[in-house]
Coordinates of C-alpha atoms and ligand atoms in Angstrom, one line a residue:
X1 CA 0.1 -0.1 0.1
X2 CA 1.5 3.5 -0.9
X3 CA 2.7 5.3 2.3
X4 CA 0.4 8.4 1.7
X5 CA -2.8 6.1 1.4
X6 CA -1.6 4.3 4.6
X7 CA -1.0 7.6 6.5
X8 CA -4.6 8.8 5.4
X9 CA -6.2 5.5 6.5
X10 CA -4.4 5.7 9.9
X11 CA -5.6 9.3 10.3
X12 CA -9.3 8.3 9.6
X13 CA -9.0 5.1 11.7
X14 CA -7.9 7.2 14.6
X15 CA -10.7 9.3 14.4
X16 CA -13.0 6.1 14.3
X17 CA -11.1 4.9 17.4
X18 CA -11.9 8.0 19.2
X19 CA -15.2 8.0 18.2
X20 CA -15.5 4.6 19.6
X21 CA -14.2 5.7 23.1
X22 CA -17.1 8.3 23.2
X23 CA -19.5 5.6 24.0
X24 CA -21.3 6.8 27.0
X25 CA -21.9 3.6 29.1
X26 CA -19.9 0.2 29.1
X27 CA -21.5 -1.2 25.8
X28 CA -20.6 -4.8 27.0
X29 CA -21.2 -7.4 25.7
X30 CA -20.7 -5.5 22.5
X31 CA -17.2 -4.1 21.4
X32 CA -16.5 -0.4 21.3
X33 CA -16.8 0.6 17.7
X34 CA -16.6 4.0 15.9
X35 CA -17.1 4.6 12.2
X36 CA -16.1 7.4 9.9
X37 CA -17.1 7.7 6.1
X38 CA -14.9 9.8 3.9
X39 CA -15.7 10.9 0.5
X40 CA -13.2 13.1 -1.5
X41 CA -11.2 13.8 1.7
X42 CA -14.0 15.1 3.5
X43 CA -15.7 13.3 6.4
X44 CA -19.4 12.9 5.6
X45 CA -20.6 10.7 8.3
X46 CA -19.6 9.5 11.6
X47 CA -21.0 7.1 14.2
X48 CA -20.4 5.0 17.2
X49 CA -22.0 2.2 19.2
X50 CA -24.3 3.3 22.0
X51 CA -24.9 -0.2 23.6
X52 CA -26.4 -3.4 23.2
X53 CA -29.4 -3.4 20.9
X54 CA -28.8 0.2 19.3
X55 CA -27.8 0.8 15.8
X56 CA -23.9 -0.2 15.2
X57 CA -21.6 2.5 14.5
X58 CA -21.5 1.8 10.7
X59 CA -25.3 2.3 10.5
X60 CA -25.4 5.5 12.3
X61 CA -22.6 6.8 10.2
X62 CA -24.2 5.7 7.0
X63 CA -27.3 7.4 8.1
X64 CA -25.4 10.6 8.5
X65 CA -23.6 10.3 5.3
X66 CA -26.9 9.5 3.2
X67 CA -26.4 9.7 -0.6
X68 CA -23.0 11.0 -0.1
X69 CA -21.7 7.4 1.1
X70 CA -21.8 6.4 -2.6
X71 CA -18.2 5.7 -3.9
X72 CA -16.8 6.9 -0.4
X73 CA -14.5 4.9 2.1
X74 CA -15.7 3.7 5.3
X75 CA -13.3 3.3 8.2
X76 CA -14.3 1.3 11.2
X77 CA -12.2 -0.3 14.0
X78 CA -13.8 -3.8 13.9
X79 CA -14.7 -6.0 11.0
X80 CA -18.5 -5.3 10.0
X81 CA -21.0 -7.8 11.3
X82 CA -22.6 -10.1 8.7
X83 CA -25.2 -11.7 10.9
X84 CA -28.7 -10.9 12.3
X85 CA -28.2 -10.1 16.1
X86 CA -30.3 -7.7 17.9
X87 CA -29.8 -5.6 14.8
X88 CA -29.6 -6.4 11.1
X89 CA -26.0 -7.1 9.4
X90 CA -24.0 -3.8 8.8
X91 CA -22.6 -5.7 5.7
X92 CA -26.3 -5.3 4.0
X93 CA -26.6 -1.7 4.6
X94 CA -23.0 -1.1 3.4
X95 CA -23.8 -2.8 0.2
X96 CA -27.0 -1.0 -0.3
X97 CA -25.3 2.3 0.4
X98 CA -22.9 2.4 -2.7
X99 CA -19.6 2.4 -0.3
X100 CA -16.6 1.5 -2.6
X101 CA -13.9 0.8 0.0
X102 CA -14.1 -0.6 3.6
X103 CA -11.1 -0.2 5.9
X104 CA -11.4 -2.0 9.4
X105 CA -8.7 -2.5 12.0
X106 CA -9.3 -6.0 13.5
X107 CA -11.1 -9.0 12.6
X108 CA -14.2 -9.7 14.9
X109 CA -13.5 -12.9 16.6
X110 CA -17.3 -13.3 17.2
X111 CA -18.0 -16.9 15.8
X112 CA -20.9 -15.3 13.7
X113 CA -18.5 -13.1 11.9
X114 CA -14.8 -14.2 12.2
X115 CA -13.8 -12.8 8.6
X116 CA -17.0 -13.6 7.0
X117 CA -18.1 -9.7 7.0
X118 CA -15.0 -9.1 4.9
X119 CA -15.5 -12.0 2.5
X120 CA -19.1 -10.8 1.7
X121 CA -18.0 -7.3 0.8
X122 CA -15.0 -8.4 -1.3
X123 CA -17.2 -10.9 -3.3
X124 CA -19.6 -8.1 -4.0
X125 CA -16.7 -6.1 -5.6
X126 CA -15.7 -3.8 -2.6
X127 CA -12.1 -3.1 -1.9
X128 CA -11.6 -4.0 1.6
X129 CA -8.3 -3.5 3.7
X130 CA -7.6 -4.7 7.1
X131 CA -4.9 -4.2 9.8
X132 CA -5.0 -0.3 10.0
X133 CA -4.0 0.8 13.6
X134 CA -4.7 -2.9 14.7
X135 CA -2.8 -2.6 17.9
X136 CA -4.6 0.3 19.2
X137 CA -8.0 -1.3 18.0
X138 CA -7.2 -4.6 19.8
X139 CA -6.1 -2.6 23.1
X140 CA -9.5 -0.6 22.8
X141 CA -11.4 -3.8 23.0
X142 CA -9.4 -6.1 25.3
X143 CA -12.3 -7.0 27.3
X144 CA -14.4 -8.2 24.4
X145 CA -11.5 -10.1 22.7
X146 CA -10.6 -11.9 25.8
X147 CA -14.4 -12.7 26.3
X148 CA -14.8 -14.0 22.6
X149 CA -11.6 -16.2 23.1
X150 CA -11.8 -17.7 26.5
X151 CA -15.7 -17.1 27.7
X152 CA -14.0 -15.4 30.6
X153 CA -14.5 -11.8 32.2
X154 CA -11.2 -9.5 32.1
X155 CA -10.0 -9.6 35.6
X156 CA -8.2 -6.5 37.3
X157 CA -6.6 -7.0 40.8
X158 CA -6.5 -4.1 43.1
X159 CA -3.9 -4.1 46.2
X160 CA -3.1 -1.7 48.8
X161 CA 0.0 -2.4 50.8
X162 CA 2.7 -1.0 53.0
X163 CA 6.2 -0.9 51.5
X164 CA 6.8 -4.2 52.9
X165 CA 3.9 -5.8 50.9
X166 CA 1.5 -6.2 53.7
X167 CA -2.4 -5.8 53.4
X168 CA -3.1 -6.0 57.0
X169 CA -1.5 -6.2 60.3
X170 CA -1.1 -9.6 62.2
X171 CA -4.4 -8.9 64.0
X172 CA -5.9 -8.3 60.4
X173 CA -6.3 -4.4 60.8
X174 CA -6.1 -2.8 57.4
X175 CA -8.0 0.5 57.8
X176 CA -6.2 2.6 56.5
X177 CA -2.8 1.7 55.0
X178 CA -3.2 4.0 52.0
X179 CA -4.5 7.5 52.2
X180 CA -7.6 9.0 51.2
X181 CA -6.3 10.1 47.6
X182 CA -5.4 6.6 46.8
X183 CA -8.6 5.2 47.9
X184 CA -10.4 7.8 46.0
X185 CA -8.4 6.6 43.1
X186 CA -9.2 2.9 43.7
X187 CA -12.9 3.9 43.7
X188 CA -12.7 5.5 40.3
X189 CA -11.2 2.3 39.0
X190 CA -13.9 0.2 40.5
X191 CA -16.4 2.3 38.7
X192 CA -15.1 1.0 35.4
X193 CA -15.9 -2.7 36.4
X194 CA -19.2 -4.6 36.5
X195 CA -18.3 -6.4 39.5
X196 CA -16.2 -6.3 42.6
X197 CA -14.9 -9.7 44.1
X198 CA -13.5 -10.3 47.7
X199 CA -13.1 -13.3 49.9
X200 CA -15.4 -13.7 53.1
X201 CA -12.6 -12.9 55.3
X202 CA -12.6 -9.5 54.1
X203 CA -16.3 -9.1 54.6
X204 CA -15.8 -10.6 58.2
X205 CA -12.8 -8.1 59.0
X206 CA -13.9 -5.0 57.3
X207 CA -17.4 -5.2 56.4
X208 CA -16.7 -3.0 53.1
X209 CA -19.7 -1.5 51.1
X210 CA -17.7 -2.0 47.8
X211 CA -19.9 0.4 45.9
X212 CA -19.4 3.7 44.0
X213 CA -19.0 6.9 45.9
X214 CA -21.0 9.0 44.8
X215 CA -23.3 6.2 43.9
X216 CA -23.4 5.6 40.1
X217 CA -26.3 5.0 37.8
X218 CA -25.1 1.4 37.7
X219 CA -23.6 -0.1 40.9
X220 CA -21.2 -2.9 40.6
X221 CA -22.2 -6.5 41.6
X222 CA -20.7 -7.7 44.9
X223 CA -19.2 -11.3 44.4
X224 CA -18.2 -12.8 47.7
X225 CA -16.4 -16.2 47.9
X226 CA -17.8 -17.9 50.8
X227 CA -17.7 -21.9 50.9
X228 CA -19.3 -22.2 54.4
X229 CA -21.8 -19.2 54.1
X230 CA -20.1 -17.3 56.9
X231 CA -21.1 -13.8 55.6
X232 CA -23.3 -12.0 58.2
X233 CA -26.7 -11.3 57.1
X234 CA -25.9 -7.8 58.1
X235 CA -23.0 -7.1 55.9
X236 CA -22.9 -4.0 53.8
X237 CA -22.5 -5.7 50.8
X238 CA -25.9 -7.3 51.0
X239 CA -27.6 -4.0 51.3
X240 CA -26.8 -3.3 47.8
X241 CA -29.2 -5.7 46.2
X242 CA -26.6 -6.6 43.8
X243 CA -24.7 -9.3 45.6
X244 CA -23.8 -12.8 44.5
X245 CA -22.5 -15.0 47.4
X246 CA -20.7 -17.8 45.6
X247 CA -20.7 -21.0 48.0
X248 CA -20.4 -24.8 47.9
X249 CA -23.3 -27.3 47.6
X250 CA -22.0 -29.0 50.9
X251 CA -24.0 -27.0 53.5
X252 CA -27.7 -26.9 54.8
X253 CA -29.6 -24.5 52.6
X254 CA -31.1 -22.6 55.6
X255 CA -28.4 -19.8 55.6
X256 CA -28.9 -19.6 51.8
X257 CA -32.7 -19.2 52.1
X258 CA -32.1 -16.3 54.4
X259 CA -29.7 -14.6 52.1
X260 CA -32.0 -15.0 49.2
X261 CA -34.9 -13.5 51.3
X262 CA -32.9 -10.4 51.8
X263 CA -32.0 -10.2 48.0
X264 CA -28.7 -11.9 47.6
X265 CA -28.1 -14.4 44.9
X266 CA -26.5 -17.7 46.0
X267 CA -24.5 -19.6 43.5
X268 CA -23.5 -23.1 44.6
X269 CA -20.6 -24.9 43.2
X270 CA -19.3 -28.6 43.7
X271 CA -16.2 -29.1 46.1
X272 CA -14.8 -27.5 49.2
X273 CA -13.8 -24.4 47.8
X274 CA -15.0 -21.9 45.0
X275 CA -13.8 -23.2 41.6
X276 CA -12.6 -19.7 40.5
X277 CA -12.7 -20.4 36.7
X278 CA -16.2 -22.0 36.8
X279 CA -17.4 -18.8 38.7
X280 CA -15.8 -16.7 36.0
X281 CA -17.4 -18.5 33.1
X282 CA -20.8 -18.3 35.0
X283 CA -20.3 -14.4 35.6
X284 CA -19.7 -13.9 32.0
X285 CA -22.6 -16.2 31.0
X286 CA -24.6 -13.9 33.4
X287 CA -23.3 -10.6 31.4
X288 CA -20.6 -9.7 33.7
X289 CA -17.4 -9.2 31.5
X290 CA -15.2 -7.1 33.7
X291 CA -14.3 -8.1 37.7
X292 CA -12.3 -6.3 40.0
X293 CA -10.6 -8.4 42.7
X294 CA -10.3 -6.5 45.6
X295 CA -8.7 -9.1 48.0
X296 CA -7.9 -10.3 50.6
X297 CA -4.6 -12.4 50.3
X298 CA -6.2 -15.9 50.0
X299 CA -8.3 -14.8 47.1
X300 CA -5.7 -12.9 45.4
X301 CA -3.4 -15.8 45.9
X302 CA -5.9 -18.1 44.2
X303 CA -6.4 -15.8 41.1
X304 CA -2.8 -15.5 41.0
X305 CA -1.9 -19.1 41.1
X306 CA -4.4 -19.9 38.2
X307 CA -3.0 -16.8 36.4
X308 CA -6.3 -15.4 36.0
X309 CA -5.3 -11.8 36.6
X310 CA -5.0 -9.6 33.4
X311 CA -4.2 -6.2 35.0
X312 CA -3.1 -5.1 38.3
X313 CA -3.4 -1.7 40.3
X314 CA -0.9 -1.8 43.3
X315 CA -1.3 1.1 45.8
X316 CA 1.9 1.3 47.7
X317 CA 1.8 3.3 51.1
X318 CA 5.2 4.8 52.6
X319 CA 4.7 2.6 55.8
X320 CA 6.2 -0.6 57.1
X321 CA 4.1 -3.1 58.8
X322 CA 6.6 -5.9 59.5
X323 CA 5.9 -9.4 61.1
X324 CA 5.9 -12.5 59.5
X325 CA 2.2 -13.1 60.8
X326 CA 0.8 -10.0 59.1
X327 CA -1.0 -10.6 55.8
X328 CA 1.0 -10.6 52.6
X329 CA -0.9 -9.2 49.6
X330 CA -0.6 -12.8 47.8
X331 CA -0.9 -16.2 49.5
X332 CA -1.7 -19.2 47.7
X333 CA 1.2 -21.5 46.3
X334 CA 3.2 -18.9 44.6
X335 CA 6.2 -19.9 42.4
X336 CA 9.2 -22.0 43.5
X337 CA 11.5 -20.6 40.8
X338 CA 11.6 -17.1 39.4
X339 CA 11.2 -18.0 35.7
X340 CA 7.4 -18.5 35.9
X341 CA 6.9 -15.5 38.1
X342 CA 4.3 -13.2 36.4
X343 CA 6.3 -9.9 35.4
X344 CA 4.3 -6.9 34.7
X345 CA 4.4 -5.5 31.3
X346 CA 3.8 -1.8 30.2
X347 CA 3.7 -0.7 33.7
X348 CA 3.7 2.7 34.9
X349 CA 4.5 4.1 38.4
X350 CA 2.9 7.4 39.3
X351 CA 2.7 9.3 42.9
X352 CA -0.8 9.1 44.1
X353 CA -1.5 11.0 47.4
X354 CA 1.4 10.3 49.7
X355 CA 2.2 7.1 48.2
X356 CA 2.5 5.6 44.7
X357 CA 0.5 3.5 42.2
X358 CA 1.8 0.8 40.0
X359 CA -0.4 -0.3 37.0
X360 CA 0.8 -3.1 35.0
X361 CA -0.5 -5.9 32.7
X362 CA -0.3 -9.5 33.5
X363 CA -1.7 -11.6 30.8
X364 CA -1.7 -11.6 27.0
X365 CA -5.2 -10.1 27.1
X366 CA -4.2 -6.9 28.7
X367 CA -3.1 -5.0 25.7
X368 CA -3.3 -1.3 26.3
X369 CA -0.4 1.1 26.1
X370 CA 0.3 2.2 29.9
X371 CA -0.8 5.7 29.0
X372 CA -4.4 4.9 27.6
X373 CA -6.7 5.8 30.3
X374 CA -9.5 4.6 28.4
X375 CA -9.3 0.9 29.1
X376 CA -9.7 -0.8 32.4
Ligands
NAP401 N1 -5.2 -3.6 52.0 C1 -6.1 -4.2 51.1 O1 -6.2 -3.8 50.0 C2 -7.1 -5.3 51.4 C3 -8.0 -5.5 50.8 C4 -9.0 -6.5 51.1 C5 -8.7 -7.2 52.3 N2 -7.6 -6.8 53.3 C6 -7.5 -7.5 54.5 O2 -7.3 -8.9 54.1 C7 -7.7 -9.6 55.3 C8 -8.5 -10.9 54.7 O3 -7.7 -11.5 53.9 P1 -7.6 -13.0 53.9 O4 -6.5 -13.6 53.0 O5 -7.7 -13.7 55.3 O6 -9.1 -13.7 53.3 P2 -9.9 -13.4 52.0 O7 -9.0 -13.5 50.7 O8 -10.7 -12.1 52.1 O9 -11.1 -14.4 52.1 C9 -10.5 -15.8 52.0 C10 -11.6 -16.8 52.1 O10 -12.5 -16.8 51.0 C11 -13.1 -18.2 50.8 N3 -12.7 -18.7 49.6 C12 -13.7 -19.5 48.9 N4 -13.2 -20.0 47.8 C13 -11.9 -19.4 47.9 C14 -10.9 -19.7 46.8 N5 -11.1 -20.3 45.8 N6 -9.8 -19.1 47.1 C15 -9.7 -18.2 48.1 N7 -10.5 -18.0 49.0 C16 -11.6 -18.9 49.0 C17 -12.2 -19.0 52.1 O11 -13.0 -19.1 53.3 P3 -14.2 -20.3 53.1 O12 -13.3 -21.5 53.2 O13 -14.9 -20.2 54.6 O14 -15.1 -20.1 52.0 C18 -11.0 -18.1 52.5 O15 -10.7 -18.4 53.9 C19 -8.5 -8.7 56.1 O16 -7.7 -8.6 57.3 C20 -8.6 -7.6 55.4 O17 -8.7 -6.4 56.3 C21 -7.0 -5.9 52.7

């Protein structure tokens, strides 16, 4: 491809990407998509996806362009769909509109599309190019791409420790290791997730609310790992009306009934402990595609051992707690050699309040560049 054409394509694809980022709500399970239609060097249509069930970005841009779409180029950050979902196929509308060239960034891994969208357009004589700004486009849709490939939600871990890596003293006190600014920042990150997950010991020790402050239009789900249903009926998380208690099927159902009566959902799993991967799959099937794990150390250890953390936010306070009986950030099995230890990629360290925040990627699904504030 001539370099001037590539540069032009990149310019308009970046515009499509920034439109995609404008989506006012988390459009899960739909991807973030933006579209720009260009004719004779002039943008004649723009669109982005407003959420499940609403017209796709391409349709919005085509409507805006109207007759000016004839012989124009359409830029979109994800391959156009070719199936009937909640809305009709975009490929049909593109073909009807007279668009001559379609440029997309990445292939849609949705089994209903997977390259077929592009094939249909090519077969009908349109010029189709792909791969433009592919890295940026994949980063923008890391949650969607992970879910499509694995059936799992995107998992972010948040830890707040002293300099010696402790999340609580030997008596279990953790309020407060980090300062208000750090805690506010952590709540902003929570705002971007559909669910917050903790172990029952954290509920027993701190009775956290785990909601948004100020309250958001959509509060996150609270997920509690609690094999023996030790959660007190008066726990703050239960007052949210959006609490899922994951437990095992080995116990009498009396407490489960009480929990359900006060509005909690109780999910039972076989075994003595909660099988985390199964729980995550069930969460994704229930429409929860991003989960923030907020501790404590046993739960973080379980997620780490299974290599289920995609991204980590580590708040570090200028404080030393000491003692081998105080709680480390991660329990679990850990690693015996250093080679398999997870190392952060694309990490960034920034001062937050009187401490620091380290943010880094831990799985191949976490794709963003460290300076991209738009992803989780
Ligand atoms: N500084 C921070 O950022 C921070 C954040 C959170 C908590 N904390 C502190 O951490 C302490 C609590 O941490 P913790 O390590 O004792 O407990 P935890 O991780 O909060 O909860 C662990 C419990 O969850 C249940 N569980 C069920 N399935 C599990 C699974 N697959 N993996 C792991 N746990 C599972 C188990 O109890 P059952 O067997 O009864 O189900 C387990 O004992 C508190 O002192 C709290 O203040 C600090």
